[in-house]
Amino acid sequence: MQQKIGLTLSGGGARGIAHLGVIKALQEMRIGIDRIAGTSAGAIIGAFVSAGFKTDEILKIAKEKTFFGFSNLLIGKPGLFDMKTFEEVYKAYFPHNAIEKLPIPLTIVATDIVNGEVKYFDQGDLNQALKASSCVPLVFQPVKYDGTILLDGGILNNFPIEPLKGNCDKIIGVHVNSLSKNFNEVHMKDLLDRSFHFALNKDVLEKSIKCDVFIEPPNMSRFGMFDMSKLDEMFEFAYTFTKGIEEDILKGLGTE
């Protein structure tokens, strides 16, 4: 009986494009994915992959859409940007708008900021779940859902292996927020980015040990979380890195 392989995709803003490079490399290794769990950018990438889009197609979509444009700017509301561009993209590419209709089972992670708990979505409104999962605090307008308020899943679970445990024989975890120590100047955006991910990394480290394969392209913090100008570079970097550890990946999955 063929083993079932689960894929966990971390959040990371624009760095989420690195997931595509990793996935492309895995596909070239003939590694099939049977279930996906993702947070924030990882949930978005996971949805497109689950729906059957090719990695190059997803990269092209990301490059053509302006997710952080001034047209989305909000005045006097609890978030700088609304998520209308995201919603337009999801409606165009996921017309069925149902998580359970995706060919590869997907779990999307969001944070219930009112009750202080993780919310897992594996069925229901795909558009709403994706918006909630990637709703970065203070950047995007919060998502109201079922009497509560949802924000970015990375607040409480930026590396969701839980939905895969017990449902998969092997787990591949991909984390795209490795912190670089090679920098001379620290700007405000860097302080916010590093502070946020220092708080998350302890949890990621503990969970990485429970993965059969853990893939973490190094020094990813040199790419900004909202820098859409280096998508090609991130994609190629993650792809090359993953190809370089092919032997370790196949060994971890027991398929060498």
Short mmCIF file of C-alpha atoms in Angstrom, two decimals:
data_model
loop_
_atom_site.label_atom_id
_atom_site.label_comp_id
_atom_site.label_asym_id
_atom_site.label_seq_id
_atom_site.Cartn_x
_atom_site.Cartn_y
_atom_site.Cartn_z
CA MET A 1 0.00 0.00 0.00
CA GLN A 2 1.41 3.39 -1.03
CA GLN A 3 2.20 5.71 1.87
CA LYS A 4 0.29 8.97 2.22
CA ILE A 5 2.41 12.10 2.31
CA GLY A 6 1.29 15.31 4.00
CA LEU A 7 2.74 18.75 3.33
CA THR A 8 2.82 21.58 5.89
CA LEU A 9 3.37 25.10 4.56
CA SER A 10 4.26 27.95 6.91
CA GLY A 11 3.18 31.54 6.61
CA GLY A 12 5.63 34.18 5.47
CA GLY A 13 3.99 36.89 3.36
CA ALA A 14 5.71 37.31 0.01
CA ARG A 15 8.23 34.69 1.11
CA GLY A 16 5.46 32.15 0.63
CA ILE A 17 6.48 32.08 -3.02
CA ALA A 18 9.46 30.01 -1.85
CA HIS A 19 6.96 27.21 -1.19
CA LEU A 20 6.43 27.00 -4.93
CA GLY A 21 10.13 26.45 -5.56
CA VAL A 22 10.19 23.68 -2.97
CA ILE A 23 7.06 22.04 -4.41
CA LYS A 24 8.40 22.18 -7.96
CA ALA A 25 11.54 20.36 -6.78
CA LEU A 26 9.46 17.75 -4.92
CA GLN A 27 7.37 17.14 -8.02
CA GLU A 28 10.52 16.58 -10.07
CA MET A 29 11.54 14.00 -7.47
CA ARG A 30 8.19 12.29 -8.19
CA ILE A 31 6.97 12.88 -4.65
CA GLY A 32 3.18 13.00 -4.60
CA ILE A 33 1.29 15.04 -1.99
CA ASP A 34 -1.90 13.55 -0.52
CA ARG A 35 -2.87 16.21 2.01
CA ILE A 36 -1.86 19.83 2.70
CA ALA A 37 -2.08 22.08 5.77
CA GLY A 38 -1.15 25.74 5.49
CA THR A 39 -1.10 29.02 7.32
CA SER A 40 -1.40 32.45 5.70
CA ALA A 41 0.73 32.50 2.53
CA GLY A 42 1.15 28.75 2.95
CA ALA A 43 -2.63 28.33 2.89
CA ILE A 44 -2.91 30.37 -0.31
CA ILE A 45 -0.17 28.38 -2.05
CA GLY A 46 -1.71 25.18 -0.69
CA ALA A 47 -5.10 26.04 -2.17
CA PHE A 48 -3.69 26.62 -5.65
CA VAL A 49 -1.58 23.46 -5.52
CA SER A 50 -4.53 21.45 -4.22
CA ALA A 51 -6.68 22.76 -7.06
CA GLY A 52 -4.19 21.40 -9.58
CA PHE A 53 -2.43 24.57 -10.75
CA LYS A 54 1.19 24.15 -11.82
CA THR A 55 3.88 25.98 -9.84
CA ASP A 56 4.81 28.20 -12.78
CA GLU A 57 1.16 29.15 -13.25
CA ILE A 58 0.82 30.12 -9.58
CA LEU A 59 3.98 32.22 -9.75
CA LYS A 60 2.62 34.05 -12.78
CA ILE A 61 -0.68 34.78 -10.99
CA ALA A 62 1.17 36.15 -7.96
CA LYS A 63 3.29 38.43 -10.13
CA GLU A 64 0.33 39.80 -12.09
CA LYS A 65 -1.84 40.72 -9.10
CA THR A 66 -1.25 43.74 -6.85
CA PHE A 67 -2.01 42.41 -3.39
CA PHE A 68 -0.67 45.43 -1.48
CA GLY A 69 -1.63 48.28 -3.82
CA PHE A 70 -2.82 51.72 -2.76
CA SER A 71 -6.25 50.94 -4.25
CA ASN A 72 -6.82 48.72 -1.22
CA LEU A 73 -5.93 51.41 1.33
CA LEU A 74 -8.48 51.93 4.10
CA ILE A 75 -8.92 55.10 6.11
CA GLY A 76 -10.17 55.03 9.68
CA LYS A 77 -10.55 51.26 9.88
CA PRO A 78 -8.64 48.60 11.90
CA GLY A 79 -6.29 47.70 9.07
CA LEU A 80 -4.35 49.59 6.40
CA PHE A 81 -5.56 47.48 3.48
CA ASP A 82 -8.73 45.65 2.61
CA MET A 83 -8.56 42.24 0.95
CA LYS A 84 -10.59 42.88 -2.18
CA THR A 85 -7.72 41.91 -4.50
CA PHE A 86 -7.39 38.59 -2.71
CA GLU A 87 -11.14 38.04 -2.97
CA GLU A 88 -11.15 38.83 -6.69
CA VAL A 89 -8.35 36.32 -7.29
CA TYR A 90 -10.05 33.57 -5.28
CA LYS A 91 -13.37 34.07 -7.08
CA ALA A 92 -11.63 33.90 -10.45
CA TYR A 93 -9.61 30.75 -9.78
CA PHE A 94 -11.82 28.89 -7.27
CA PRO A 95 -15.34 29.37 -8.66
CA HIS A 96 -16.76 26.51 -6.58
CA ASN A 97 -15.57 28.30 -3.41
CA ALA A 98 -15.61 25.09 -1.35
CA ILE A 99 -12.60 23.71 0.52
CA GLU A 100 -13.96 20.16 0.40
CA LYS A 101 -14.14 20.27 -3.41
CA LEU A 102 -10.39 20.71 -3.81
CA PRO A 103 -8.80 17.57 -5.33
CA ILE A 104 -6.15 17.37 -2.60
CA PRO A 105 -7.56 17.68 0.95
CA LEU A 106 -6.56 21.04 2.45
CA THR A 107 -6.68 22.43 5.98
CA ILE A 108 -6.51 26.22 6.35
CA VAL A 109 -5.42 27.75 9.65
CA ALA A 110 -6.67 31.04 11.11
CA THR A 111 -6.63 32.69 14.54
CA ASP A 112 -9.81 33.47 16.47
CA ILE A 113 -8.61 36.70 18.09
CA VAL A 114 -11.69 37.02 20.35
CA ASN A 115 -11.50 33.57 21.95
CA GLY A 116 -7.74 33.19 21.60
CA GLU A 117 -7.77 29.88 19.75
CA VAL A 118 -6.71 28.27 16.51
CA LYS A 119 -9.40 27.66 13.90
CA TYR A 120 -8.99 24.85 11.37
CA PHE A 121 -11.00 24.89 8.15
CA ASP A 122 -11.19 21.76 5.98
CA GLN A 123 -14.62 22.44 4.51
CA GLY A 124 -16.86 25.39 3.78
CA ASP A 125 -16.19 28.84 2.32
CA LEU A 126 -12.72 28.74 0.73
CA ASN A 127 -12.61 32.47 0.00
CA GLN A 128 -13.42 33.42 3.58
CA ALA A 129 -11.00 30.92 5.11
CA LEU A 130 -8.10 32.06 2.91
CA LYS A 131 -8.74 35.72 3.68
CA ALA A 132 -8.83 35.01 7.41
CA SER A 133 -5.70 32.88 7.34
CA SER A 134 -3.65 35.62 5.65
CA CYS A 135 -5.12 38.62 7.51
CA VAL A 136 -1.92 40.09 8.98
CA PRO A 137 -2.74 42.15 12.12
CA LEU A 138 -2.79 45.94 11.58
CA VAL A 139 -2.09 45.44 7.87
CA PHE A 140 -5.42 44.02 6.71
CA GLN A 141 -8.97 44.57 7.87
CA PRO A 142 -10.04 41.73 10.23
CA VAL A 143 -12.39 39.06 8.92
CA LYS A 144 -15.70 38.67 10.73
CA TYR A 145 -16.88 35.06 10.83
CA ASP A 146 -19.59 33.19 12.75
CA GLY A 147 -19.85 35.78 15.53
CA THR A 148 -16.12 36.22 16.06
CA ILE A 149 -13.11 37.94 14.45
CA LEU A 150 -10.39 36.06 12.58
CA LEU A 151 -6.81 37.08 11.85
CA ASP A 152 -3.66 35.53 10.41
CA GLY A 153 -3.22 31.87 11.36
CA GLY A 154 0.46 32.46 12.03
CA ILE A 155 -0.34 34.30 15.26
CA LEU A 156 -1.05 31.01 17.04
CA ASN A 157 0.10 28.36 14.57
CA ASN A 158 2.56 29.26 11.84
CA PHE A 159 3.59 25.65 11.18
CA PRO A 160 0.44 23.50 11.26
CA ILE A 161 1.44 19.85 11.35
CA GLU A 162 -1.51 18.93 13.61
CA PRO A 163 -4.07 18.33 10.80
CA LEU A 164 -1.65 15.91 9.13
CA LYS A 165 -0.80 13.78 12.15
CA GLY A 166 -2.80 10.55 12.07
CA ASN A 167 -3.93 11.26 8.51
CA CYS A 168 -0.57 10.77 6.79
CA ASP A 169 2.26 8.25 6.95
CA LYS A 170 4.95 10.84 6.31
CA ILE A 171 5.04 14.61 6.85
CA ILE A 172 7.07 17.13 4.88
CA GLY A 173 7.32 20.51 6.60
CA VAL A 174 8.37 23.65 4.75
CA HIS A 175 9.33 26.79 6.68
CA VAL A 176 10.20 29.96 4.73
CA ASN A 177 11.10 32.39 7.54
CA SER A 178 14.68 31.47 8.44
CA LEU A 179 16.43 34.47 9.99
CA SER A 180 19.66 35.82 8.55
CA LYS A 181 22.39 37.10 10.87
CA ASN A 182 24.24 38.84 8.05
CA PHE A 183 23.02 42.43 8.01
CA ASN A 184 24.51 45.78 9.02
CA GLU A 185 21.49 48.05 9.37
CA VAL A 186 18.20 47.30 11.06
CA HIS A 187 15.15 49.24 9.90
CA MET A 188 11.75 49.38 11.58
CA LYS A 189 10.26 46.82 9.20
CA ASP A 190 13.16 44.49 10.00
CA LEU A 191 12.59 44.88 13.74
CA LEU A 192 8.91 44.01 13.40
CA ASP A 193 9.64 41.08 11.12
CA ARG A 194 12.40 39.61 13.28
CA SER A 195 10.53 40.16 16.56
CA PHE A 196 7.46 38.38 15.16
CA HIS A 197 9.45 35.40 13.89
CA PHE A 198 11.69 35.07 16.95
CA ALA A 199 8.47 34.55 18.90
CA LEU A 200 7.28 31.90 16.43
CA ASN A 201 10.51 30.03 15.79
CA LYS A 202 10.60 28.10 19.09
CA ASP A 203 7.30 26.44 18.17
CA VAL A 204 8.53 25.75 14.65
CA LEU A 205 11.73 24.14 15.96
CA GLU A 206 9.78 21.81 18.25
CA LYS A 207 7.44 20.78 15.43
CA SER A 208 10.20 20.38 12.85
CA ILE A 209 11.56 17.43 14.82
CA LYS A 210 8.20 15.68 14.32
CA CYS A 211 8.45 16.00 10.53
CA ASP A 212 9.95 13.18 8.50
CA VAL A 213 11.39 15.84 6.19
CA PHE A 214 11.97 19.46 7.20
CA ILE A 215 12.84 21.95 4.45
CA GLU A 216 14.00 25.42 5.44
CA PRO A 217 15.81 27.50 2.78
CA PRO A 218 18.40 29.57 4.70
CA ASN A 219 18.57 33.35 5.23
CA MET A 220 15.05 33.99 3.95
CA SER A 221 14.68 37.11 6.12
CA ARG A 222 16.79 38.98 3.58
CA PHE A 223 13.57 39.04 1.55
CA GLY A 224 10.89 41.36 2.94
CA MET A 225 7.53 39.91 3.96
CA PHE A 226 5.78 42.37 1.64
CA ASP A 227 8.43 42.64 -1.07
CA MET A 228 6.72 41.51 -4.27
CA SER A 229 9.69 42.55 -6.43
CA LYS A 230 11.81 39.46 -5.73
CA LEU A 231 9.35 36.65 -6.32
CA ASP A 232 11.40 35.07 -9.10
CA GLU A 233 14.54 35.17 -6.96
CA MET A 234 12.80 33.53 -3.99
CA PHE A 235 11.25 30.87 -6.21
CA GLU A 236 14.58 29.94 -7.83
CA PHE A 237 16.48 30.05 -4.54
CA ALA A 238 14.06 27.66 -2.81
CA TYR A 239 13.96 25.38 -5.85
CA THR A 240 17.76 25.13 -6.06
CA PHE A 241 18.11 24.60 -2.32
CA THR A 242 15.55 21.78 -2.31
CA LYS A 243 17.12 20.07 -5.31
CA GLY A 244 20.41 20.18 -3.45
CA ILE A 245 19.06 18.12 -0.55
CA GLU A 246 17.22 15.56 -2.67
CA GLU A 247 19.10 12.63 -1.16
CA ASP A 248 18.13 13.66 2.38
CA ILE A 249 14.50 14.16 1.37
CA LEU A 250 14.18 10.73 -0.25
CA LYS A 251 15.91 9.15 2.72
CA GLY A 252 13.49 10.84 5.13
CA LEU A 253 10.55 9.50 3.15
CA GLY A 254 12.09 6.03 2.86
CA THR A 255 12.03 6.16 -0.93
CA GLU A 256 15.73 6.45 -1.74
#
